[in-house]
């Protein structure tokens, strides 16, 4: 499947040029932002780990093996891509045990930067945001045009599409989701089940967002919308008054789209009709997600780009720095700037 079939139309116009992302791992750097004060004592050992060309699950397995503990004793807040330089937290449950020697786990692809104790394990989704430093190389494009587009992105945000990585190589995860949904079955293997359910859910969300972008109202609140703040999972209905809330203009409050699950769309008026139509056009996926016990949730349609700054280290290099909420894709922003033909999303 093509990028446009899995994501949708761009909101800010055609790309201003082309570039390469992740020519080397250092071109894509990610730091978890964790706002949890660590006590320094307890039966959980927390590790601040730098990884290069190593995904989160592989790192967890290496740490568990070196520490001599079962993999289920290792926790992390979120998954980070392999082809990148990332820094994230892990925790090890070590009741009554001393800190293990992890030197054998360290090499050029994994380094333990910090370690401390805490009373509780690290929960999935516990981090508040991710900080990015991206380096676009082989850049072709007019700097003035790029600057103008970046100013527009900074002021208005971008569509909050789920990235290509969510759907697997050539959309393989989505193909798998459709096949299982058509049979009304779920994969037995837990990891595969989670991956396919996520792909199906993300696809329906992207289709709703794509339609809102095409209609030109992806960043506008309409009566019947369900609104949410950037860092909140709760939402509330929009009436006439809510559609004029000044927090919409400052990118603090946003319309949302469906993360499909049990029950129909809780949106109102024409928004519900749009979301139900997308679900109906998605084949058996919506019913399959509901039958799997997924809970209907919401995701903001507009992605604000916090702290966006940029400079040109060379005539054909653009460096970007910004912070995104958890679960959001950095290349949703880059896609609105330049074309990354042949690149894998993150």
XYZ file of C-alpha atoms in Angstrom:
346
model
C 0.000 0.000 0.000
C 1.161 3.532 -0.685
C 1.942 6.203 1.883
C -1.136 8.211 0.891
C -3.363 5.142 1.311
C -2.052 4.502 4.816
C -1.836 8.127 5.928
C -3.670 10.786 3.945
C -3.360 14.197 2.299
C -0.931 16.807 3.586
C -2.414 19.868 5.273
C 0.186 22.514 4.361
C 0.690 21.817 0.671
C 3.205 19.846 -1.341
C 6.653 19.195 0.177
C 9.138 22.073 -0.068
C 11.876 19.745 -1.278
C 13.440 16.391 -0.505
C 15.906 14.998 2.008
C 17.289 11.854 3.580
C 16.471 11.008 7.182
C 18.467 8.493 9.216
C 21.457 8.151 6.932
C 23.128 7.255 10.254
C 21.583 6.570 13.664
C 22.704 9.941 15.022
C 20.442 11.666 12.473
C 17.387 10.583 14.469
C 17.751 11.130 18.215
C 14.963 10.606 20.727
C 14.952 11.292 24.466
C 12.115 10.211 26.726
C 10.755 12.978 28.941
C 9.873 11.441 32.292
C 8.399 13.630 35.030
C 8.658 11.099 37.860
C 10.809 11.940 40.899
C 12.887 8.847 41.694
C 13.408 8.175 45.383
C 16.810 6.468 45.220
C 15.594 3.454 47.203
C 13.278 0.506 46.681
C 13.233 -2.909 45.041
C 13.128 -1.576 41.473
C 16.346 -0.577 39.706
C 15.766 2.126 37.085
C 18.240 2.474 34.217
C 18.667 5.448 31.847
C 19.910 3.702 28.709
C 21.316 5.008 25.441
C 20.691 2.736 22.455
C 22.063 2.904 18.933
C 20.582 0.742 16.145
C 18.852 -1.372 18.780
C 15.122 -1.523 19.423
C 13.549 -1.487 22.876
C 12.585 -5.160 23.025
C 16.082 -6.284 22.037
C 17.580 -4.021 24.695
C 15.210 -5.398 27.348
C 16.187 -8.974 26.461
C 19.891 -8.134 26.690
C 19.482 -6.426 30.070
C 17.422 -9.329 31.428
C 19.931 -11.908 30.224
C 22.892 -10.043 31.715
C 21.091 -9.355 35.009
C 20.025 -12.995 35.255
C 16.320 -12.224 35.644
C 13.259 -13.258 33.608
C 12.258 -10.867 30.836
C 8.940 -10.236 32.620
C 10.909 -8.452 35.371
C 11.983 -5.740 32.885
C 9.685 -2.765 32.258
C 9.837 0.239 29.942
C 7.558 3.178 29.185
C 7.465 2.992 25.405
C 8.921 1.412 22.294
C 11.688 3.168 20.407
C 12.792 2.414 16.866
C 15.899 0.450 15.971
C 17.390 2.806 13.390
C 18.001 5.750 15.721
C 19.996 6.985 18.685
C 17.575 6.860 21.609
C 17.690 7.393 25.344
C 14.995 5.816 27.491
C 14.267 4.366 30.919
C 14.053 0.689 31.892
C 13.266 -0.756 35.313
C 14.238 -4.145 36.783
C 12.321 -5.737 39.638
C 15.005 -6.940 42.053
C 13.327 -7.718 45.423
C 16.003 -8.467 47.994
C 18.747 -8.398 45.370
C 21.758 -6.159 44.911
C 22.323 -4.148 41.737
C 23.562 -6.542 39.043
C 26.755 -6.022 37.062
C 25.521 -4.995 33.616
C 28.923 -4.412 32.019
C 28.482 -7.448 29.746
C 25.331 -5.860 28.255
C 27.140 -2.705 27.212
C 28.851 -2.089 23.881
C 28.575 0.404 21.018
C 24.824 -0.257 20.737
C 23.863 -0.001 24.433
C 25.206 2.108 27.288
C 23.791 2.530 30.791
C 24.073 6.265 31.471
C 22.455 6.365 34.908
C 20.977 4.015 37.487
C 18.868 4.590 40.580
C 16.403 2.762 42.817
C 12.673 3.388 43.182
C 9.723 1.823 45.032
C 7.681 1.143 41.901
C 8.278 -0.295 38.468
C 8.182 1.790 35.322
C 4.706 1.617 33.788
C 3.944 1.602 30.068
C 3.062 5.095 28.900
C 4.538 6.703 32.024
C 6.677 9.176 30.078
C 5.061 12.541 29.389
C 6.665 13.287 26.017
C 9.544 12.568 23.650
C 12.223 15.063 22.661
C 13.535 14.813 19.102
C 16.653 16.015 17.331
C 16.458 15.219 13.627
C 19.101 15.830 11.001
C 17.903 15.942 7.396
C 20.755 15.392 4.952
C 21.059 15.556 1.142
C 18.581 18.415 1.472
C 17.207 19.870 -1.750
C 14.987 22.895 -1.300
C 14.971 26.652 -0.955
C 15.847 27.691 2.598
C 13.444 30.618 2.596
C 10.587 28.360 1.518
C 11.531 25.776 4.134
C 11.683 28.468 6.821
C 8.239 29.753 5.879
C 6.776 26.239 6.010
C 8.374 25.583 9.401
C 6.922 28.833 10.760
C 3.503 27.714 9.527
C 3.922 24.289 11.142
C 5.027 25.946 14.390
C 1.940 28.146 14.398
C -0.683 25.634 13.253
C 0.599 22.130 14.008
C 0.234 19.163 11.649
C -2.252 16.313 11.161
C -1.607 13.719 13.857
C -1.374 10.697 11.548
C -0.136 7.352 12.777
C 3.112 6.774 10.904
C 3.942 4.113 8.353
C 5.800 2.025 10.908
C 2.498 1.253 12.652
C 1.354 -0.682 9.583
C 4.469 -2.785 9.025
C 6.543 -3.305 5.912
C 4.391 -2.543 2.841
C 1.327 -2.446 5.115
C 1.768 -6.056 6.233
C 0.270 -5.487 9.688
C -2.854 -3.969 8.147
C -3.176 -6.832 5.655
C -2.961 -9.248 8.577
C -5.574 -7.296 10.528
C -7.970 -7.406 7.585
C -7.519 -11.158 7.151
C -8.182 -11.939 10.810
C -11.100 -9.487 10.907
C -12.695 -11.129 7.867
C -12.548 -14.504 9.642
C -13.686 -13.031 12.954
C -10.600 -14.454 14.649
C -7.739 -13.160 16.788
C -4.088 -14.232 16.593
C -3.122 -16.581 19.407
C 0.320 -15.039 19.812
C 0.018 -12.045 22.127
C 2.552 -9.779 20.410
C 1.058 -10.426 16.979
C -2.465 -9.855 18.284
C -1.475 -6.517 19.805
C 0.326 -5.429 16.636
C -2.564 -6.265 14.313
C -5.245 -4.738 16.538
C -3.166 -1.576 16.747
C -2.729 -1.475 12.957
C -6.455 -1.840 12.319
C -7.343 0.815 14.864
C -4.708 3.220 13.555
C -5.900 2.749 9.983
C -9.478 3.755 10.827
C -8.214 6.804 12.718
C -6.037 7.855 9.778
C -8.979 7.511 7.405
C -11.107 9.834 9.565
C -8.254 12.332 9.824
C -7.577 12.112 6.083
C -11.186 13.059 5.389
C -11.032 15.968 7.839
C -7.816 17.205 6.169
C -9.437 16.905 2.747
C -12.437 18.875 4.039
C -10.137 21.529 5.521
C -11.498 21.256 9.091
C -8.962 18.944 10.762
C -7.802 21.729 13.094
C -11.211 23.322 13.662
C -13.778 22.382 16.297
C -17.249 21.691 14.955
C -20.470 21.137 16.856
C -20.534 17.422 17.630
C -16.762 17.130 17.899
C -15.203 15.590 20.986
C -12.429 17.850 22.256
C -9.330 16.980 24.254
C -6.312 18.797 25.632
C -2.907 17.896 24.238
C -1.774 15.747 27.151
C -5.139 14.363 28.288
C -6.934 11.138 27.410
C -10.316 12.489 28.531
C -12.605 14.356 26.152
C -15.790 16.398 26.157
C -18.420 17.323 23.554
C -18.260 20.564 21.595
C -21.271 22.832 21.406
C -21.377 26.323 19.970
C -19.528 27.832 22.946
C -16.777 25.201 22.954
C -16.101 25.795 19.249
C -15.005 29.330 20.155
C -12.772 28.327 23.057
C -9.574 30.451 22.817
C -7.479 27.426 23.806
C -8.117 26.010 20.324
C -6.213 28.912 18.784
C -3.153 28.409 20.974
C -2.938 24.678 20.149
C -3.818 23.566 23.667
C -7.253 22.120 22.844
C -8.049 19.996 19.777
C -10.771 18.058 17.988
C -10.313 14.293 18.245
C -10.820 11.220 16.115
C -11.810 7.670 17.054
C -9.578 4.909 18.334
C -12.208 2.350 17.567
C -13.538 -0.098 20.130
C -16.726 -1.344 21.712
C -19.786 0.730 20.827
C -20.352 3.273 18.066
C -18.822 6.707 17.777
C -19.806 8.879 20.765
C -19.407 12.017 18.647
C -22.450 14.021 17.666
C -24.157 15.319 14.550
C -22.195 15.136 11.289
C -18.976 14.084 13.065
C -20.588 10.837 14.162
C -21.881 10.266 10.636
C -18.383 10.727 9.201
C -16.776 8.389 11.714
C -19.459 5.715 11.295
C -19.083 5.933 7.507
C -15.326 5.404 7.768
C -15.898 2.416 10.055
C -18.403 0.938 7.601
C -15.974 1.386 4.702
C -13.230 -0.327 6.706
C -14.740 -3.751 6.185
C -14.951 -5.902 9.299
C -12.202 -4.083 11.216
C -14.422 -1.936 13.469
C -16.560 -4.896 14.594
C -13.418 -7.002 15.022
C -11.881 -4.384 17.327
C -15.070 -4.253 19.390
C -15.263 -8.048 19.632
C -11.629 -8.098 20.784
C -12.687 -6.034 23.821
C -11.002 -2.809 22.745
C -12.356 0.263 24.501
C -13.393 3.219 22.364
C -10.869 6.012 22.974
C -9.971 9.293 21.300
C -6.805 10.781 19.800
C -6.225 14.429 18.961
C -6.448 15.203 15.243
C -3.969 18.070 15.409
C -0.393 17.577 16.565
C 1.221 20.668 18.140
C 5.001 20.838 17.685
C 6.364 22.139 20.987
C 9.689 23.959 21.169
C 10.314 23.746 17.438
C 13.654 25.228 16.416
C 15.919 24.661 13.420
C 19.151 25.651 11.744
C 21.291 24.701 8.754
C 24.676 23.201 9.738
C 25.446 23.089 6.012
C 23.755 24.122 2.760
C 22.264 20.653 2.315
C 21.619 19.846 6.005
C 18.650 20.884 8.162
C 18.588 20.142 11.891
C 15.251 20.178 13.723
C 14.567 20.044 17.456
C 11.110 19.679 19.010
C 9.033 17.830 21.613
C 5.963 15.677 20.906
C 3.351 14.064 23.142
C 3.719 10.325 23.658
C 2.389 8.103 20.904
C 2.935 10.705 18.175
C 5.167 10.336 15.139
C 7.988 12.763 14.353
C 7.723 12.159 10.640
C 4.106 13.355 10.683
C 5.771 16.754 10.984
C 8.657 16.069 8.576
C 6.183 14.819 5.960
C 4.596 18.286 5.875
C 8.024 19.786 5.160
C 9.950 17.586 2.724
C 9.605 14.335 0.844
C 11.392 11.323 2.319
C 10.979 8.890 -0.552
C 11.975 5.386 0.441
C 12.379 6.246 4.115
C 10.877 4.234 6.973
C 8.596 6.121 9.343
C 9.186 6.288 13.081
